[in-house]
PDB file of C-alpha atoms in Angstrom:
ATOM      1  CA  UNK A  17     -54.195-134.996  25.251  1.00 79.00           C
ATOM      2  CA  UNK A  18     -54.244-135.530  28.788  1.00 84.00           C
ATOM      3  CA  UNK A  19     -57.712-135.346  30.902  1.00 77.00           C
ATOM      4  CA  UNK A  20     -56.170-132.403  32.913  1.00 87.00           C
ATOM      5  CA  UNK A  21     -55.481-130.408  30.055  1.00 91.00           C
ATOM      6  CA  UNK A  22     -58.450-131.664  28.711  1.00 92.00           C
ATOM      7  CA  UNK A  23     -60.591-130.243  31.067  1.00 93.00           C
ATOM      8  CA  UNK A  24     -58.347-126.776  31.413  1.00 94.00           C
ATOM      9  CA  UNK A  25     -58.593-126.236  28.188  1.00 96.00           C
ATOM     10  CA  UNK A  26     -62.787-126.703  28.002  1.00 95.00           C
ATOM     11  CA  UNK A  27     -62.943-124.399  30.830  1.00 96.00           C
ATOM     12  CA  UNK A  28     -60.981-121.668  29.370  1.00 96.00           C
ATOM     13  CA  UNK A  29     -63.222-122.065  26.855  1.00 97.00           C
ATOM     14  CA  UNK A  30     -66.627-121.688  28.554  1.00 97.00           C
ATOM     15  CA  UNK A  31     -64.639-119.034  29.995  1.00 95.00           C
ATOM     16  CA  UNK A  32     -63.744-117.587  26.912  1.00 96.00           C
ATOM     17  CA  UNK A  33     -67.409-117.863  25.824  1.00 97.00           C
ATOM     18  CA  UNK A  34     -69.018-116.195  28.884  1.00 95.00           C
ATOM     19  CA  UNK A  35     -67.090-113.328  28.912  1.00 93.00           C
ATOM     20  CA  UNK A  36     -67.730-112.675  25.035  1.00 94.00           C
ATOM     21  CA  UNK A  37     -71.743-112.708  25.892  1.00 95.00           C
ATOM     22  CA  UNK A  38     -71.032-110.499  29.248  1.00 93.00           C
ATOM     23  CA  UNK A  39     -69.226-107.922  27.603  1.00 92.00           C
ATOM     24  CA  UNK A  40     -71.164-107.656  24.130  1.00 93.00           C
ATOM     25  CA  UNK A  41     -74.343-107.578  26.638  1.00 94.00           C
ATOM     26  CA  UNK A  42     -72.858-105.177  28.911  1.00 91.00           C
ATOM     27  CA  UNK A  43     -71.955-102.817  25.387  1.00 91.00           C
ATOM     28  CA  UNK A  44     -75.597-103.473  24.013  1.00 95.00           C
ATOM     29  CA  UNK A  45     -77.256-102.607  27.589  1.00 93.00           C
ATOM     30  CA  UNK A  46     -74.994 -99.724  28.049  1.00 91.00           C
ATOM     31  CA  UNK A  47     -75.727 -98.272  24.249  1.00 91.00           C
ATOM     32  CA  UNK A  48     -78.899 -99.040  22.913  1.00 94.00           C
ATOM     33  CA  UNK A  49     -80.528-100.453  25.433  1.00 93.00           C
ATOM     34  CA  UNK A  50     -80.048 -97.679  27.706  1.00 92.00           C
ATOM     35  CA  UNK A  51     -79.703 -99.103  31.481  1.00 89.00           C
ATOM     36  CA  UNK A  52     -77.692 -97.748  33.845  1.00 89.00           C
ATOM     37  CA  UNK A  53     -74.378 -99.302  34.356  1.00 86.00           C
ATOM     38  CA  UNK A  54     -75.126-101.117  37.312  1.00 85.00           C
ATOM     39  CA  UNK A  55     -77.627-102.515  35.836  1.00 91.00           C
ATOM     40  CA  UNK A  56     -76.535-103.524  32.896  1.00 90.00           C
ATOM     41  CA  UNK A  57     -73.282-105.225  34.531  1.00 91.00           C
ATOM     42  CA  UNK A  58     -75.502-107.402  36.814  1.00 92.00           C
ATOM     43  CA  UNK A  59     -77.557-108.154  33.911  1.00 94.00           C
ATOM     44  CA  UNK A  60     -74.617-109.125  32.048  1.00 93.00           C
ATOM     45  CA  UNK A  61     -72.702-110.813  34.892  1.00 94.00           C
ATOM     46  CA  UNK A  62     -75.868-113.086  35.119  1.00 95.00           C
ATOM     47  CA  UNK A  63     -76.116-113.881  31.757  1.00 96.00           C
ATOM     48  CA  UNK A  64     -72.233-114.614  31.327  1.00 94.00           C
ATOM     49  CA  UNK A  65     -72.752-116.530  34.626  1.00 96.00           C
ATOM     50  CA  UNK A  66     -75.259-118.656  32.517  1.00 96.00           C
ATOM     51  CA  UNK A  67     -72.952-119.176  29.588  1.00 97.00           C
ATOM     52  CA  UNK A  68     -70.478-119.790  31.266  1.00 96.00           C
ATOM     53  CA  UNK A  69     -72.316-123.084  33.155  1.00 97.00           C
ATOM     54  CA  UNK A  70     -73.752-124.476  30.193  1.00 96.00           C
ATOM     55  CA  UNK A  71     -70.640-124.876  28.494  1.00 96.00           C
ATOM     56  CA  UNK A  72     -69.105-126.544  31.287  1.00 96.00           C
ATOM     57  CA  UNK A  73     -72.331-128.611  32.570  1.00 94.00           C
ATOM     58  CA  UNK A  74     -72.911-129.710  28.814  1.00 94.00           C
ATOM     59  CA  UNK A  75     -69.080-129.712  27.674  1.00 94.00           C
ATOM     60  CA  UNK A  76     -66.036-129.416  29.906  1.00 93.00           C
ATOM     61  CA  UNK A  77     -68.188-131.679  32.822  1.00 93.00           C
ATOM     62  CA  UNK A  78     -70.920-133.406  30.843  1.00 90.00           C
ATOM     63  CA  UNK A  79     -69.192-136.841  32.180  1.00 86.00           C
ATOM     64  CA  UNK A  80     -69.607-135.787  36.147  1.00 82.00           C
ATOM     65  CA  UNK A  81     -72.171-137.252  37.855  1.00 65.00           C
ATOM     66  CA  UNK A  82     -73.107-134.994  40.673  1.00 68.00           C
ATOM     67  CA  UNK A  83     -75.834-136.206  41.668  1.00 78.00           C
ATOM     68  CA  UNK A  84     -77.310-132.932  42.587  1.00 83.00           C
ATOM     69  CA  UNK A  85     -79.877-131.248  40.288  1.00 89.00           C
ATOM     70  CA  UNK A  86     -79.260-128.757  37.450  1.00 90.00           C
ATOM     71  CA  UNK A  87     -81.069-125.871  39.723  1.00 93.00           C
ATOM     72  CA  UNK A  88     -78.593-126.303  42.622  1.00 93.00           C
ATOM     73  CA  UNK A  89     -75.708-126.681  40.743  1.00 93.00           C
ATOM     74  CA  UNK A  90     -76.053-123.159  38.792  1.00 94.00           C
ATOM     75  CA  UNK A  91     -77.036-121.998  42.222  1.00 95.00           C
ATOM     76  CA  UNK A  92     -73.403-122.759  43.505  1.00 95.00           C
ATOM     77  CA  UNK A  93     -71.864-121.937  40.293  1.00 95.00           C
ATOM     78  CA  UNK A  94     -73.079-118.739  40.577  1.00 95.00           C
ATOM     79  CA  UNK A  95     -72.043-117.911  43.992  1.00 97.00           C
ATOM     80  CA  UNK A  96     -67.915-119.515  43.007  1.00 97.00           C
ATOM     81  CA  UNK A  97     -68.656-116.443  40.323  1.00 96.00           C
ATOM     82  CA  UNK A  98     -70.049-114.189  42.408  1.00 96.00           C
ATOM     83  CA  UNK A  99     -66.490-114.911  44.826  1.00 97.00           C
ATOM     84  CA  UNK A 100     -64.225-114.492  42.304  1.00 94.00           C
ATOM     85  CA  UNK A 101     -66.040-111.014  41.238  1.00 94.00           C
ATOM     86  CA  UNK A 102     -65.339-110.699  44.904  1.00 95.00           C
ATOM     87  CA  UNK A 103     -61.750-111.545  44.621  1.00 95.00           C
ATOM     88  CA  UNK A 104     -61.597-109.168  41.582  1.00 92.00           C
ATOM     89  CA  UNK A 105     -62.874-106.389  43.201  1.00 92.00           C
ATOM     90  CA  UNK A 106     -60.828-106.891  46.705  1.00 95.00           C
ATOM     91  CA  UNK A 107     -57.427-107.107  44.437  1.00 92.00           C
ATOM     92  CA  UNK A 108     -58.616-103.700  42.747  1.00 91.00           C
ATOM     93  CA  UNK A 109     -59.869-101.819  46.403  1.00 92.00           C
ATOM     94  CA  UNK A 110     -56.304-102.793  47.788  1.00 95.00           C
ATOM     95  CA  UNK A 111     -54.339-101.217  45.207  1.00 93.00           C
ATOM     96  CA  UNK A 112     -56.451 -97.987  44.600  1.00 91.00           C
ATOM     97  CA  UNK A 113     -57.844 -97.293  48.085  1.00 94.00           C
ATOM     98  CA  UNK A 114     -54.894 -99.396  50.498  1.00 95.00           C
ATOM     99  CA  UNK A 115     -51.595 -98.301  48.352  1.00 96.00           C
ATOM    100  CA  UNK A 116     -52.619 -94.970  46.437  1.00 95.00           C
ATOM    101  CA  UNK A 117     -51.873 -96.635  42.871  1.00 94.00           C
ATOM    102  CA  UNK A 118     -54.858 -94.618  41.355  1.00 92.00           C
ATOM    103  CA  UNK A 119     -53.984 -94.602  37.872  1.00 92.00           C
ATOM    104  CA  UNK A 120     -56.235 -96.223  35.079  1.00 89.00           C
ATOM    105  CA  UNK A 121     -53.125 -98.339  34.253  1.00 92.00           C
ATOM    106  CA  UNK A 122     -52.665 -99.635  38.141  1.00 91.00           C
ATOM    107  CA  UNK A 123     -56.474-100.190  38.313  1.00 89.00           C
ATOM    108  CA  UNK A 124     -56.331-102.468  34.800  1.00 88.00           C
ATOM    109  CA  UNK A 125     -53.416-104.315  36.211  1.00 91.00           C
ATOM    110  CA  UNK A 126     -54.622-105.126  39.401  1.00 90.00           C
ATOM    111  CA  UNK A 127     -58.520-105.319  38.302  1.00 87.00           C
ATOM    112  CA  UNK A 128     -58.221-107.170  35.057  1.00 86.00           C
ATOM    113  CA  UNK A 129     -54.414-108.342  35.186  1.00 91.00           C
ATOM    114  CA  UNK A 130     -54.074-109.905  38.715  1.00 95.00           C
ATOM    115  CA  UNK A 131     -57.553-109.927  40.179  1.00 90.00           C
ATOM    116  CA  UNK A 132     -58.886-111.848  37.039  1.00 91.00           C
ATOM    117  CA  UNK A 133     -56.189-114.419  37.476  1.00 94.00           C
ATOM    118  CA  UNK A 134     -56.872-115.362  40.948  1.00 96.00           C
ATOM    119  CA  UNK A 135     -60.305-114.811  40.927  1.00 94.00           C
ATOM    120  CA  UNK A 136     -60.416-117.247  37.502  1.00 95.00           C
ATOM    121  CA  UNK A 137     -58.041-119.666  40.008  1.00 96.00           C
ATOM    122  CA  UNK A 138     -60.999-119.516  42.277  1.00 97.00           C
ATOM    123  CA  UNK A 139     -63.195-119.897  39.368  1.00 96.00           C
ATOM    124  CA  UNK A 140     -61.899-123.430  38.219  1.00 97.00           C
ATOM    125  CA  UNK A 141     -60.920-124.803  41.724  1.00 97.00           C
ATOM    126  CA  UNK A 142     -64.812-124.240  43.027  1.00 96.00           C
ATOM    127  CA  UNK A 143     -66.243-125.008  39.314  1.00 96.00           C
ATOM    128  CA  UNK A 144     -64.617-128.634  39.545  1.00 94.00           C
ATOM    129  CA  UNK A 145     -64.618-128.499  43.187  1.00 95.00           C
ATOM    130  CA  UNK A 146     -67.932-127.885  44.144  1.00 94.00           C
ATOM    131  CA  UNK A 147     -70.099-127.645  41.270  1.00 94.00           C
ATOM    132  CA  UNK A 148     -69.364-130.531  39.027  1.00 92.00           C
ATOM    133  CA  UNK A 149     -67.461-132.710  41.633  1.00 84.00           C
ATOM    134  CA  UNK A 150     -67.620-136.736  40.163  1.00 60.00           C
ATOM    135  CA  UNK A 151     -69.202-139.351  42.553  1.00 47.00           C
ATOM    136  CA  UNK A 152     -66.247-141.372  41.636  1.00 41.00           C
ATOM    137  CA  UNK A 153     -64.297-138.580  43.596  1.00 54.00           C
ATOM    138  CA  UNK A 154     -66.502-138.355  46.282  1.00 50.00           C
ATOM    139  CA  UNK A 155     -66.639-142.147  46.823  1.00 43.00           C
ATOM    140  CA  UNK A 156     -62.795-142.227  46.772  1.00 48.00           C
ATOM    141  CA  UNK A 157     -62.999-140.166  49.610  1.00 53.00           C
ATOM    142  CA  UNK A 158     -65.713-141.698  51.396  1.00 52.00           C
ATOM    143  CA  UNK A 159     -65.090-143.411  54.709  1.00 51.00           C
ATOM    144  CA  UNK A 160     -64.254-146.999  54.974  1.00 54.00           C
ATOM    145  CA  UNK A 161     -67.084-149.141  54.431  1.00 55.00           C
ATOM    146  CA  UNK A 162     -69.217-146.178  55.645  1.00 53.00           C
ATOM    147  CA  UNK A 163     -70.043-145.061  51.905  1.00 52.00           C
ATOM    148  CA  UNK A 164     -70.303-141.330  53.525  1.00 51.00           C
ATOM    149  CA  UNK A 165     -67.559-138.466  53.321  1.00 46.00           C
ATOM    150  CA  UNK A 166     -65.225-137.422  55.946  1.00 43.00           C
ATOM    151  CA  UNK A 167     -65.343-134.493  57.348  1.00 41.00           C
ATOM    152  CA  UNK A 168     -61.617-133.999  55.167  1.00 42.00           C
ATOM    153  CA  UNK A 169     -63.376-134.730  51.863  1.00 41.00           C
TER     154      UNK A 169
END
């Protein structure tokens, strides 16, 4: 298998993974546990958020040596998540508030159909972009004979 698909393929599953333990958490929080549904979503988004960067910091990018610790790393993984929710929500606001599709359908495709793709584009270009980015990449693009990035990588 090639490393690309490699790594696609271990993302979509972390993915996978933290969006089983947001929703079920989200359900639980919702139903027995009784929080509101704000509430209960952030709780949920934080703990899929979580998931989500273990799988890839101990699976899909357990090779990439950042060298930044663990504690800034979730800290930028979390805001990539938190800008794709962002994306999610824009893609959703334009088509019920900016074109007048209000139906639940329109609001599923554009929420969960098109907004989760690009926001889950976002997602994996600012997981391996940002977050988990190799120091083999980073000295590729390093200056020559400077050791330090350019201001284009």
């Amino acid at each position: 298998m090639r490393p690309g698909a490699r790594e696609l393929l271990g993302f979509a599953a972390a993915g996978i993974c933290a969006y089983a333990a947001d929703l079920g958490l989200f359900v639980w929080l919702r139903g027995p546990g009784g929080l509101d549904p704000l509430t209960a979503k952030a709780l949920a988004f934080v703990a899929g958020c979580t998931v989500a960067y273990a799988g890839n910091a101990l699976g899909t990018y357990r090779r990439a040596a950042t060298g930044t610790s663990r504690a800034r790393q979730y800290a930028v993984f979390v805001a990539v998540n938190v800008a794709g929710a962002l994306v999610q929500l824009l893609c959703l606001a334009v088509s019920h508030y900016g074109l007048g599709l209000t139906s639940r359908r329109a609001d599923i495709v554009s929420g969960a159909g098109i907004g989760m793709a690009l926001a889950t584009v976002l997602r994996f270009w600012g997981t391996r972009t940002l977050v988990f980015r190799s120091q083999a990449a980073r000295t590729a693009r390093a200056a020559p004979g400077t050791g330090q990035a350019t201001w284009t990588g």
